[in-house]
Short mmCIF file of C-alpha atoms and ligand atoms in Angstrom, two decimals:
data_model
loop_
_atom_site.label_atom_id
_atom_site.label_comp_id
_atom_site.label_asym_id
_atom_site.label_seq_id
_atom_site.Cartn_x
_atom_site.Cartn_y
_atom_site.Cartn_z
CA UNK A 1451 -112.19 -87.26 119.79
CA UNK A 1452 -108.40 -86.36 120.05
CA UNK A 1453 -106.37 -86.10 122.73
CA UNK A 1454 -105.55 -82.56 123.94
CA UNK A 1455 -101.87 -81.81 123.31
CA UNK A 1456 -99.55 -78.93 124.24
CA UNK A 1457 -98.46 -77.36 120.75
CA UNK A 1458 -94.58 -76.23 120.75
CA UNK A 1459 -94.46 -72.50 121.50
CA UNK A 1460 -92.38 -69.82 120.33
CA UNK A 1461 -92.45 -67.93 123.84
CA UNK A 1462 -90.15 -70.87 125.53
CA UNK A 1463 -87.63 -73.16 125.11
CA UNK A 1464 -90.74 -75.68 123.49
CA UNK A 1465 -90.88 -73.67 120.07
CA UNK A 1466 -87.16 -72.19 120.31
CA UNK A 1467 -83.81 -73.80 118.89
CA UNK A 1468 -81.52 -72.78 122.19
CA UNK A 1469 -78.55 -75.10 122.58
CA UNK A 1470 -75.09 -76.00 123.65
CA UNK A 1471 -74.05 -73.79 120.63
CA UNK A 1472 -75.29 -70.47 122.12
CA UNK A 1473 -74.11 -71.23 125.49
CA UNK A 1474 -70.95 -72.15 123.98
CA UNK A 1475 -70.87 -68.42 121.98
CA UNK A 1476 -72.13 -66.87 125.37
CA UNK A 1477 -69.13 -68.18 127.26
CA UNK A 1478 -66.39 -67.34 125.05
CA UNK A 1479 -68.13 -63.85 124.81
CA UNK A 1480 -67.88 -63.40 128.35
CA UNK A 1481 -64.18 -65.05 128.43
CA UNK A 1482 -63.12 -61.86 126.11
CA UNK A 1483 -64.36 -59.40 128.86
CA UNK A 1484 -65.19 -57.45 125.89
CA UNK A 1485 -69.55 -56.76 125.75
CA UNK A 1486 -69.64 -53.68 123.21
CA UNK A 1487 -70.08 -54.37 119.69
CA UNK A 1488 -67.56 -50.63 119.25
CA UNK A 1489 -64.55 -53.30 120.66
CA UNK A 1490 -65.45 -56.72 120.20
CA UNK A 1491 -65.80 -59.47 117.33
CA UNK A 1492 -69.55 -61.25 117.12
CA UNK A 1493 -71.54 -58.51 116.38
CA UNK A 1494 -69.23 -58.15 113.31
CA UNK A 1495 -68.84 -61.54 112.46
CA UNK A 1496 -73.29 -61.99 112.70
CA UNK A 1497 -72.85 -58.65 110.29
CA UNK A 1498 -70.58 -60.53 107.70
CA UNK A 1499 -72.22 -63.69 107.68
CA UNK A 1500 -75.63 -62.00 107.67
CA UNK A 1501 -75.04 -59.43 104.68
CA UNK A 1502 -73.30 -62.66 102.93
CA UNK A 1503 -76.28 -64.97 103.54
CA UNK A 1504 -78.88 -62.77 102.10
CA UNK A 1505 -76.56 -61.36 99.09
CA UNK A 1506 -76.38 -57.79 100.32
CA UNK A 1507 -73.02 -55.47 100.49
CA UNK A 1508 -73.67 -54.29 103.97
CA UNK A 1509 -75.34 -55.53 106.80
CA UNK A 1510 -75.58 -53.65 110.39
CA UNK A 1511 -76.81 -55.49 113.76
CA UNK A 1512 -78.83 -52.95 116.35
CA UNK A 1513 -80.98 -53.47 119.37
CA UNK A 1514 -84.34 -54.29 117.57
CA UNK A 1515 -86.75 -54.51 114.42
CA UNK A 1516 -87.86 -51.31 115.61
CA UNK A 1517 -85.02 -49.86 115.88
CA UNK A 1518 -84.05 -51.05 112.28
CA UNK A 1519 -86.83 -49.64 110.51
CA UNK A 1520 -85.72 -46.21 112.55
CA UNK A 1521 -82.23 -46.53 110.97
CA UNK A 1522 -83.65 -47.17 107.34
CA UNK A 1523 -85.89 -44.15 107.61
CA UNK A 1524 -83.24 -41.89 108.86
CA UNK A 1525 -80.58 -43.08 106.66
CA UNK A 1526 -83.27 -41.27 103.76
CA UNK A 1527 -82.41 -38.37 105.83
CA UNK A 1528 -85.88 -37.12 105.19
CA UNK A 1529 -87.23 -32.77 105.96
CA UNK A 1530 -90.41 -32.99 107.91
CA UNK A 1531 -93.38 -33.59 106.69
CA UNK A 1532 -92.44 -35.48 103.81
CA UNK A 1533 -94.46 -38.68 103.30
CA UNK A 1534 -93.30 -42.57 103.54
CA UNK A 1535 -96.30 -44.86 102.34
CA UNK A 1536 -96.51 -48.19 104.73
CA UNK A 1537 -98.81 -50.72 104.98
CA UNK A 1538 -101.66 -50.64 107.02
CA UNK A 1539 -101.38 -54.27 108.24
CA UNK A 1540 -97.96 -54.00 110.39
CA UNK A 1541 -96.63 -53.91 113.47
CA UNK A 1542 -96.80 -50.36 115.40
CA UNK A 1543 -92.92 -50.62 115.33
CA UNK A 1544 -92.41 -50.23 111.97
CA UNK A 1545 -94.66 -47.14 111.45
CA UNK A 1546 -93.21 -45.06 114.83
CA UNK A 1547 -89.95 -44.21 113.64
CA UNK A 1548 -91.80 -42.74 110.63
CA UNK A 1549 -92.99 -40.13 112.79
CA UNK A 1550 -89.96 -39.82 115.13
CA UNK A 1551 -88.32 -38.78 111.84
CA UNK A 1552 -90.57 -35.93 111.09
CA UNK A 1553 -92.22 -37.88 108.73
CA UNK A 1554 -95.89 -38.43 108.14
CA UNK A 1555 -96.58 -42.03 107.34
CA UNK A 1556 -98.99 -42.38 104.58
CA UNK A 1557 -101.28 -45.85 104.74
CA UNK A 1558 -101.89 -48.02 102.15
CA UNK A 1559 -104.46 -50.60 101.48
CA UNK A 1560 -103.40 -54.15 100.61
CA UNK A 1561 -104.40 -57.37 98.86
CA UNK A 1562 -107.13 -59.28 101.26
CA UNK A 1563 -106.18 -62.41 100.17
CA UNK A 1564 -101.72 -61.77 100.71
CA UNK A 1565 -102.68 -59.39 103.29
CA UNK A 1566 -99.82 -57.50 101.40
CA UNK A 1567 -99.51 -53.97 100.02
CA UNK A 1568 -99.28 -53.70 96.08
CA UNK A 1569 -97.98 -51.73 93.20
CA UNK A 1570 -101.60 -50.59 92.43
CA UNK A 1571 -102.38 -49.97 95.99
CA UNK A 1572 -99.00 -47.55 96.56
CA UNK A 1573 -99.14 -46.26 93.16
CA UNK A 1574 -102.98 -44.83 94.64
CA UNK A 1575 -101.14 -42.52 97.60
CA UNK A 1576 -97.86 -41.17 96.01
CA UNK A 1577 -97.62 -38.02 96.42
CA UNK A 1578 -94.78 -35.11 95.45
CA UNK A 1579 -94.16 -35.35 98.80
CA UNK A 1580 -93.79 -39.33 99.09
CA UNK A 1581 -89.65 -39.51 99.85
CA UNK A 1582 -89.98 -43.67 101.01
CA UNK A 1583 -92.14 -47.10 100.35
CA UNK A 1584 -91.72 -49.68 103.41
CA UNK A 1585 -93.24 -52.30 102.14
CA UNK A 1586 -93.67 -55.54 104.39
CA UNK A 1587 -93.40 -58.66 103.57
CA UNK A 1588 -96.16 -59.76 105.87
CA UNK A 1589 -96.27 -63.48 107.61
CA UNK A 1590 -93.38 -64.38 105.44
CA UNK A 1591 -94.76 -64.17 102.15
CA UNK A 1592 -93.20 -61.63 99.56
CA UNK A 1593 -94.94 -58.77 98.30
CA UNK A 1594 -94.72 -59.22 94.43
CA UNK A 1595 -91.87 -56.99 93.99
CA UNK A 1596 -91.25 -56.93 90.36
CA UNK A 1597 -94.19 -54.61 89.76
CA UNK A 1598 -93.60 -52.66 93.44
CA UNK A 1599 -90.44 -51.92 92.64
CA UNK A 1600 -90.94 -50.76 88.62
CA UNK A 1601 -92.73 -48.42 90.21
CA UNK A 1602 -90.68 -47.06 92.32
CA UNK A 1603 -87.93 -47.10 90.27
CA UNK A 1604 -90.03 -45.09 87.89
CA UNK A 1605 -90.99 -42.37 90.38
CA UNK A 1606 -87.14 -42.00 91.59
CA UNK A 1607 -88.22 -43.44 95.31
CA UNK A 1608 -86.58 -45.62 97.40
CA UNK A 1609 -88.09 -48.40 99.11
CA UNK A 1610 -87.38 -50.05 102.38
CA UNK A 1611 -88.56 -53.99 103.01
CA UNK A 1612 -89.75 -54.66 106.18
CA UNK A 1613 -88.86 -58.35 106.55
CA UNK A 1614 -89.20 -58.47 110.36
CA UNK A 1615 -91.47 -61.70 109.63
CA UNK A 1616 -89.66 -62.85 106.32
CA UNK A 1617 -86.08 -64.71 107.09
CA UNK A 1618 -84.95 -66.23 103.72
CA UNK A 1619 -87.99 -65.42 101.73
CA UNK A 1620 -87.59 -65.38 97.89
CA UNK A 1621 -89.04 -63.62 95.20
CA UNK A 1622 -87.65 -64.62 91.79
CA UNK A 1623 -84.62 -67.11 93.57
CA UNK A 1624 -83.78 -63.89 95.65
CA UNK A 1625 -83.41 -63.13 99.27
CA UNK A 1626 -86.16 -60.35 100.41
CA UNK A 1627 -84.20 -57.61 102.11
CA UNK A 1628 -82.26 -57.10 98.63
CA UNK A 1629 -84.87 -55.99 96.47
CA UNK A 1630 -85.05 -52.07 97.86
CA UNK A 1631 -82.73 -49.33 99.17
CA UNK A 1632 -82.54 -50.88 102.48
CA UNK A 1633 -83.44 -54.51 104.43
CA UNK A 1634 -84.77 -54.89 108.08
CA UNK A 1635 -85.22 -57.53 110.17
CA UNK A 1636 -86.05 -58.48 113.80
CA UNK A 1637 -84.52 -60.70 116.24
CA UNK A 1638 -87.37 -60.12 118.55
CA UNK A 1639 -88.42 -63.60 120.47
CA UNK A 1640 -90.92 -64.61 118.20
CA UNK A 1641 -89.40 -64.77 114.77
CA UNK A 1642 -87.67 -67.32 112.70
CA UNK A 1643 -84.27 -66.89 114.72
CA UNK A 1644 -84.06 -64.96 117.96
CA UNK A 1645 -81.73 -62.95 120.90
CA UNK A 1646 -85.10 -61.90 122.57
CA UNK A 1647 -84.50 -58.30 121.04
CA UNK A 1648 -82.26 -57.67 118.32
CA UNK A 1649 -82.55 -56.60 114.69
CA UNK A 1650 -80.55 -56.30 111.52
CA UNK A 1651 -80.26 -53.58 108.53
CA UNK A 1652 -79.31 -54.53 105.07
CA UNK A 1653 -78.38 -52.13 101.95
CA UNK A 1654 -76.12 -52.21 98.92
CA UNK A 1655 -75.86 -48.76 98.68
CA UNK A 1656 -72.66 -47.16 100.85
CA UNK A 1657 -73.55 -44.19 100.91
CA UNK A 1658 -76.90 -45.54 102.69
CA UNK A 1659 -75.11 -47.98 104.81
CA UNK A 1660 -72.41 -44.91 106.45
CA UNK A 1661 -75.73 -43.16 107.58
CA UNK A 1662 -77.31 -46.84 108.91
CA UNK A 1663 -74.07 -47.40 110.78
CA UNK A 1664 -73.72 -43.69 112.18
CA UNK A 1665 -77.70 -43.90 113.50
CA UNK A 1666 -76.81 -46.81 115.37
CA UNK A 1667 -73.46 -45.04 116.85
CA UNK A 1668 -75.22 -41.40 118.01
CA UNK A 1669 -73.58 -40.44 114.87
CA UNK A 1670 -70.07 -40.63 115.92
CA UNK A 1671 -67.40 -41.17 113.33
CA UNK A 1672 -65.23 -43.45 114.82
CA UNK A 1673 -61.93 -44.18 113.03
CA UNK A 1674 -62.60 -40.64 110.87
CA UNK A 1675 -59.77 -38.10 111.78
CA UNK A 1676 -61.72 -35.63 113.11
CA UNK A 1677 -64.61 -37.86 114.60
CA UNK A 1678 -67.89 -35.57 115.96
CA UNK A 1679 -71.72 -36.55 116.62
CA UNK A 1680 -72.65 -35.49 112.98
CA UNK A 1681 -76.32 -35.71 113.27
CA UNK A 1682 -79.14 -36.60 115.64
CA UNK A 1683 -79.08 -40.02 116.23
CA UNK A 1684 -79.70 -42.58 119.62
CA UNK A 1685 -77.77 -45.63 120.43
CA UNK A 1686 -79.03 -48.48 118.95
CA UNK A 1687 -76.15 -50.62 119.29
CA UNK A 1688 -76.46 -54.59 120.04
CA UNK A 1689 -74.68 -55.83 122.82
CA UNK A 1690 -71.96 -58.33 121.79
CA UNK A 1691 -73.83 -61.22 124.30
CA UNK A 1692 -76.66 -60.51 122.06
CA UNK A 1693 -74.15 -60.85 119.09
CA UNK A 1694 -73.07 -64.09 119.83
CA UNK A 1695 -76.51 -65.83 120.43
CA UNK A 1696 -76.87 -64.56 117.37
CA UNK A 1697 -74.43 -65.97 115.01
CA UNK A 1698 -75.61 -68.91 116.88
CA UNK A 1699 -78.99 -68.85 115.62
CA UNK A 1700 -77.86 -67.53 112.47
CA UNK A 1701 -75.87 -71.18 111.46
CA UNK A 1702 -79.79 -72.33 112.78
CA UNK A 1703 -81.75 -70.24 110.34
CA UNK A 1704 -81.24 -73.44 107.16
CA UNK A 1705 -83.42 -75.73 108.94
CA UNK A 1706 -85.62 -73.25 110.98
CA UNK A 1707 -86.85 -72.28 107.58
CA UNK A 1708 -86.80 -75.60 106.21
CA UNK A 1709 -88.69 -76.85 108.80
CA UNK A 1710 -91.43 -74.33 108.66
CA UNK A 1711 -91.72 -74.72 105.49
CA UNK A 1712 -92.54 -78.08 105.31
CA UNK A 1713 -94.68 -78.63 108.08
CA UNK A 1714 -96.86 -75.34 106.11
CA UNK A 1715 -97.14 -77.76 103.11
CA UNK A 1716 -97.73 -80.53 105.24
CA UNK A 1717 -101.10 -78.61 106.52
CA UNK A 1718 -101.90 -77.03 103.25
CA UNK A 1719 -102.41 -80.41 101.90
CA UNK A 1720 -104.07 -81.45 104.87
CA UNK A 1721 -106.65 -78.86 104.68
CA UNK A 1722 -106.92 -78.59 100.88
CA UNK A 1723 -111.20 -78.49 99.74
CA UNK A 1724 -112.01 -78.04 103.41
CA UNK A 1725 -115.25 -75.92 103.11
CA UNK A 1726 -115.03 -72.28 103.80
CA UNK A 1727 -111.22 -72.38 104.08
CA UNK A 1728 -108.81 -70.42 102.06
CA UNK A 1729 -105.17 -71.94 102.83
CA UNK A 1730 -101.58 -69.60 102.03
CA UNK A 1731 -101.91 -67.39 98.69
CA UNK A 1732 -98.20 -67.49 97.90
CA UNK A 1733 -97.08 -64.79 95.81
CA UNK A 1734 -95.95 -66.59 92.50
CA UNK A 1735 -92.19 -67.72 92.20
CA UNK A 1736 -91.54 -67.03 95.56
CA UNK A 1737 -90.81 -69.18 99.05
CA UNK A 1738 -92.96 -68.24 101.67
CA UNK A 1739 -91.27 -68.85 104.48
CA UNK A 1740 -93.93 -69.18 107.48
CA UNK A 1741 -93.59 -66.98 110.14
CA UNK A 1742 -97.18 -67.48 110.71
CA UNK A 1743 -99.77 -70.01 109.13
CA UNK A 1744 -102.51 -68.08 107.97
CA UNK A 1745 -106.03 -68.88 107.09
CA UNK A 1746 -108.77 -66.84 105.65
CA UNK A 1747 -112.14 -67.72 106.75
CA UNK A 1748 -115.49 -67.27 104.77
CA UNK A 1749 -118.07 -66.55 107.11
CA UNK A 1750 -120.73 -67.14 105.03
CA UNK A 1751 -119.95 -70.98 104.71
CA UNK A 1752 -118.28 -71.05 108.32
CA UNK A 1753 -120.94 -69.27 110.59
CA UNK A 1754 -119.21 -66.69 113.07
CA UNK A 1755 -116.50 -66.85 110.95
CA UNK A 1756 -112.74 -66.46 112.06
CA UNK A 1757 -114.08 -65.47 115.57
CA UNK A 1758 -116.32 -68.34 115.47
CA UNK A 1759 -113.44 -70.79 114.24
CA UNK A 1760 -110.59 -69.17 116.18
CA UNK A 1761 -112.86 -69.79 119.24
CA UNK A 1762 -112.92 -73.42 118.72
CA UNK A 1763 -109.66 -73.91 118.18
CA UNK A 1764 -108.39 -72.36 121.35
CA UNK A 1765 -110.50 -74.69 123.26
CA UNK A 1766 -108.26 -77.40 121.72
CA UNK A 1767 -105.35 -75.18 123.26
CA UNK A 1768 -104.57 -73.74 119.60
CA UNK A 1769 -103.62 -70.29 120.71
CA UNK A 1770 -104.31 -68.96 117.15
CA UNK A 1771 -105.03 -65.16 116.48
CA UNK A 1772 -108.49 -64.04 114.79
CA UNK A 1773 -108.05 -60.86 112.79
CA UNK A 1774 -104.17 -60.41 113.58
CA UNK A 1775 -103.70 -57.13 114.69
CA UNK A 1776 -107.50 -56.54 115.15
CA UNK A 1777 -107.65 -53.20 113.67
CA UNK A 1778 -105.66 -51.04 111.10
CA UNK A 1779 -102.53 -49.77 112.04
CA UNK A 1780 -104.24 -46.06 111.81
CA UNK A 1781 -107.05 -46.82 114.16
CA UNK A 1782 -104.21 -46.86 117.23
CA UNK A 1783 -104.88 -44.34 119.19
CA UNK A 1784 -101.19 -42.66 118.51
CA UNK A 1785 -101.88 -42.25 114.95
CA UNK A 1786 -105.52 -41.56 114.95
CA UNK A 1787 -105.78 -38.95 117.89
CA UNK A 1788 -101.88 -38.08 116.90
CA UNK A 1789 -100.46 -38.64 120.28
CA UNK A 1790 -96.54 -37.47 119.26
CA UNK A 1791 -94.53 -34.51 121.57
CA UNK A 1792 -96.60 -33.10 123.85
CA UNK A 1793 -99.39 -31.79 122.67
CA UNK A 1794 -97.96 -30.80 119.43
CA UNK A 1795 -99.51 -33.11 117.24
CA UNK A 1796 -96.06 -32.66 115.20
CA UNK A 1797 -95.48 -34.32 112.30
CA UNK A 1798 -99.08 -34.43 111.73
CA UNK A 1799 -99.42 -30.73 111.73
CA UNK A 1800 -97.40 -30.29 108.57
CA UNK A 1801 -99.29 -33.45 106.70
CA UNK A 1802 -101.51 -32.67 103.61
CA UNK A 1803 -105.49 -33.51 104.59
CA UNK A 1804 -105.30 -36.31 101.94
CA UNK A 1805 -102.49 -37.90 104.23
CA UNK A 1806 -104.48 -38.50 107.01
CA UNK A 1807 -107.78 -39.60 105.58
CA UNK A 1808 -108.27 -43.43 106.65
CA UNK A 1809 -111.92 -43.36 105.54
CA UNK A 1810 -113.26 -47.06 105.05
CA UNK A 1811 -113.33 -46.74 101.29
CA UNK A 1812 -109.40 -46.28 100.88
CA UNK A 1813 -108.76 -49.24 103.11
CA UNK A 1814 -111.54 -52.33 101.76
CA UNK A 1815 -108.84 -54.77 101.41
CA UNK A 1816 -106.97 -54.04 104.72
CA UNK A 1817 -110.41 -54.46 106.58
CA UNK A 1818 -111.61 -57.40 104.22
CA UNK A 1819 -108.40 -59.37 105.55
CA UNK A 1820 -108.55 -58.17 108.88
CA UNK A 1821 -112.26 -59.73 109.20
CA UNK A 1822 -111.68 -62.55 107.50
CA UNK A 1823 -107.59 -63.55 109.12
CA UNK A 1824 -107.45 -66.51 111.32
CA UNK A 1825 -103.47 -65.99 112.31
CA UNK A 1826 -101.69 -69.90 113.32
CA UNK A 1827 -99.34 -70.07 115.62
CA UNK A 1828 -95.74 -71.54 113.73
CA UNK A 1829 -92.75 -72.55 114.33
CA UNK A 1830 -89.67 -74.59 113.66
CA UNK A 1831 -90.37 -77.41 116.52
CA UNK A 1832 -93.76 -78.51 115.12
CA UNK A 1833 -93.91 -82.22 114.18
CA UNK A 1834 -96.62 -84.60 111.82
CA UNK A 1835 -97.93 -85.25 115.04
CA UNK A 1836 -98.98 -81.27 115.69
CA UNK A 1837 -99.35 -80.89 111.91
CA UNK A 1838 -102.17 -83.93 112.17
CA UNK A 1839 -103.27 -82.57 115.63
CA UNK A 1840 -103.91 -79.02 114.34
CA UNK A 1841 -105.67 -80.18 110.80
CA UNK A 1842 -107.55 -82.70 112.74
CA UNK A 1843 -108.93 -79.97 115.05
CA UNK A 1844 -109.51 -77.69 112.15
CA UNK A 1845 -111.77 -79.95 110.08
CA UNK A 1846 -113.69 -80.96 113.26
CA UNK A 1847 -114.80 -77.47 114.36
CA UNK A 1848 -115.42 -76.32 110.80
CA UNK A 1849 -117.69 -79.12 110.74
CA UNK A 1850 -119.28 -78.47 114.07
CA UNK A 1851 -120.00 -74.89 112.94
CA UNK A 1852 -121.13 -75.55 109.56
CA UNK A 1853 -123.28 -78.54 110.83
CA UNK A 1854 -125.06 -76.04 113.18
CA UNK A 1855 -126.09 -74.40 110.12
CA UNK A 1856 -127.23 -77.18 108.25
CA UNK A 1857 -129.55 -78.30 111.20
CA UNK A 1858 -130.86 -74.38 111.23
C1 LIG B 2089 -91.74 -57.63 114.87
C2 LIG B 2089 -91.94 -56.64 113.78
C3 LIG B 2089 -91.37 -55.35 113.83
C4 LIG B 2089 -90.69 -54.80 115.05
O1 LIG B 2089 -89.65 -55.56 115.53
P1 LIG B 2089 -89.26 -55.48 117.09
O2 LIG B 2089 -88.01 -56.27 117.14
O3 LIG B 2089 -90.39 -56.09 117.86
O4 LIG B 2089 -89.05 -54.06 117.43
C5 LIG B 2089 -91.50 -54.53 112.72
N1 LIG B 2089 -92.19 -54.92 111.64
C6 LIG B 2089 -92.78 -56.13 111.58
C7 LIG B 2089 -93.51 -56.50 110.34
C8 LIG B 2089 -92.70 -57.01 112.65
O5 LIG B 2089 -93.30 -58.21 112.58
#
């Protein structure tokens, strides 16, 4: 028997890196009496240090990861109905702006055992129409990009990387988010560093980062000698209190990473030949960086399966997530009963049939990893102690399950 314990949670101060130093930032923030990112200094200084961390020219803050997928689909300055391929394992937030563009996003199936898209799997739905790739590098492991983006290179596309879950992430000794035409991340409360809400865009390219920064400014050319609103575009500034927790976390984001990466292996090696238990495919030469733990479950060694195991483990107060998202991204009902303005079903209206098809036999892998997914909570405050308390737990109910076999 062990001894119930409280794992550290990202949701709270228990699984969050909060100190004196963002107080500190808040305070002098405030002191300046200045809160807009158009007249004040943090938001710039978390853009500089960011776009210099990660090796990329340009680097814009705005209110969320949502938000920075919008601007990286709008800086392609697509016509409507043209296609952008995206994964269907994702969060809904990176597929909306998609269609708040005009755009019709186009689904594709990924690798059940990286739960991430591939060049085979995109190369299968690119069209004459396709205009964008966001690929996602899912959990914190890196799509293998070499091949990914050959391919797009080769069909004149640019691609966008979703790294909303993939701080500091490598492929090949280099920072995901510098790979493609454009970077995104999220600041959102649960990922590797945090203002609650918040998110960052990253490009090399300056003709792509003018149109990033206008999307975020309702297109207003500030400084420019006749300034106007040159295109539709919101406010998706950050707030410079948002700014400062920011650069905060940002001098954090070392040893979050570190940390998460460690305690991974730490598990990984804890759980290695456990029955029925497939630990971390990482993509080769690359650092996964942990934004979740994942394990895939074989439910024909492990009766029940993920639901079966995922059920145990919460009874030990391991708030762990079978199957992830549940279902495909195109099984929500916005995309599948195209819930968009009104009841204009627009962008979907002007999509090819071929677009929209999401029958089962496109989409194997994405359901194969969706069945078989048992999603870990992670983060940067876990100690040997959880590591040994959540591989200890792991090993007992796979046992209990198994053993229930074994005993018919
Ligand atoms: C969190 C997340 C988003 C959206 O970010 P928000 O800050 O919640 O809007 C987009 N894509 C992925 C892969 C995410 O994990």
């Amino acid at each position: 028997m062990t001894n119930r314990i409280t794992l550290p949670s990202d949701q709270d101060a228990t699984g969050r890196t909060f100190g004196p130093e963002e107080l500190e930032a808040v305070r002098q923030c405030l002191a300046t009496g200045t809160l807009t990112s158009t007249k004040g200094n943090f938001v710039k200084q978390l853009e500089t240090k960011f776009a210099a961390k990660i090796g990329a020219k340009f680097a814009y803050a705005c209110s969320s990861g949502t938000a920075a997928v919008h601007c990286a689909i709008a800086a392609l300055d697509t016509e409507p109905g043209d296609e952008i391929i995206t994964t269907s394992i994702t969060d809904m937030g990176a597929i909306t702006p998609i269609i708040y563009q005009g755009a019709i996003p186009v689904f594709c199936d990924v690798d059940p055992h990286t739960y991430n898209v591939t060049a085979e799997s995109i190369a299968k739905v690119i069209s004459p129409k396709t205009k964008g790739i966001v690929v996602t590098h899912l959990f914190g492991n890196p799509c293998d990009m070499g091949p990914i983006m050959e391919l797009a290179n080769r069909h004149g596309i640019p691609v966008i990387e979703d790294c909303a879950q993939s701080f500091l992430t490598t492929y090949n000794d280099q920072y995901v988010g510098t790979f493609g035409a454009v970077g995104t991340f999220s600041l959102q409360q649960g990922k590797h560093i945090t203002t609650g809400e918040g998110g960052i865009v990253t490009t090399n390219d300056p003709a792509l980062a003018r149109r990033i920064y206008l999307f975020i400014n309702k297109a207003w050319g500030y400084g420019d000698a006749k300034p106007d609103h040159y295109f539709i575009a919101p406010n998706y500034r950050m707030s410079e209190l948002l700014g400062a927790v920011a650069v905060a976390q940002l001098d954090k984001l070392d040893a979050v990473v570190e940390s998460r990466v460690r305690t991974a292996a730490a598990l990984t090696t804890e759980l290695s030949g456990l029955p029925g238990i497939e630990t971390p495919v990482i993509t080769e030469n690359s650092v996964h960086t942990f934004w979740k733990y994942c394990l895939r479950v074989d439910e024909t060694v492990i009766p029940g399966g993920t639901v079966a195991l995922g059920a145990a483990l919460k009874d030990y107060g391991i708030l762990c997530a079978p199957r992830y998202i549940q279902k495909p991204a195109f099984e929500c009902i916005v995309i599948k009963d195209q819930v968009t303005f009104g009841t204009s079903r627009w962008p979907f209206t002007l999509a090819r049939p071929e677009a929209t098809d999401y029958s089962r036999c496109h989409f194997e892998g994405t359901w194969n990893a969706l069945e078989h997914v048992l999603v870990l909570p992670w983060n940067e405050k876990y100690t040997d102690e959880h590591i040994q308390y959540l591989s200890t737990n792991i090993r007992n109910a796979v046992m209990s399950l198994t053993a229930k076999v074994a005993v018919g």
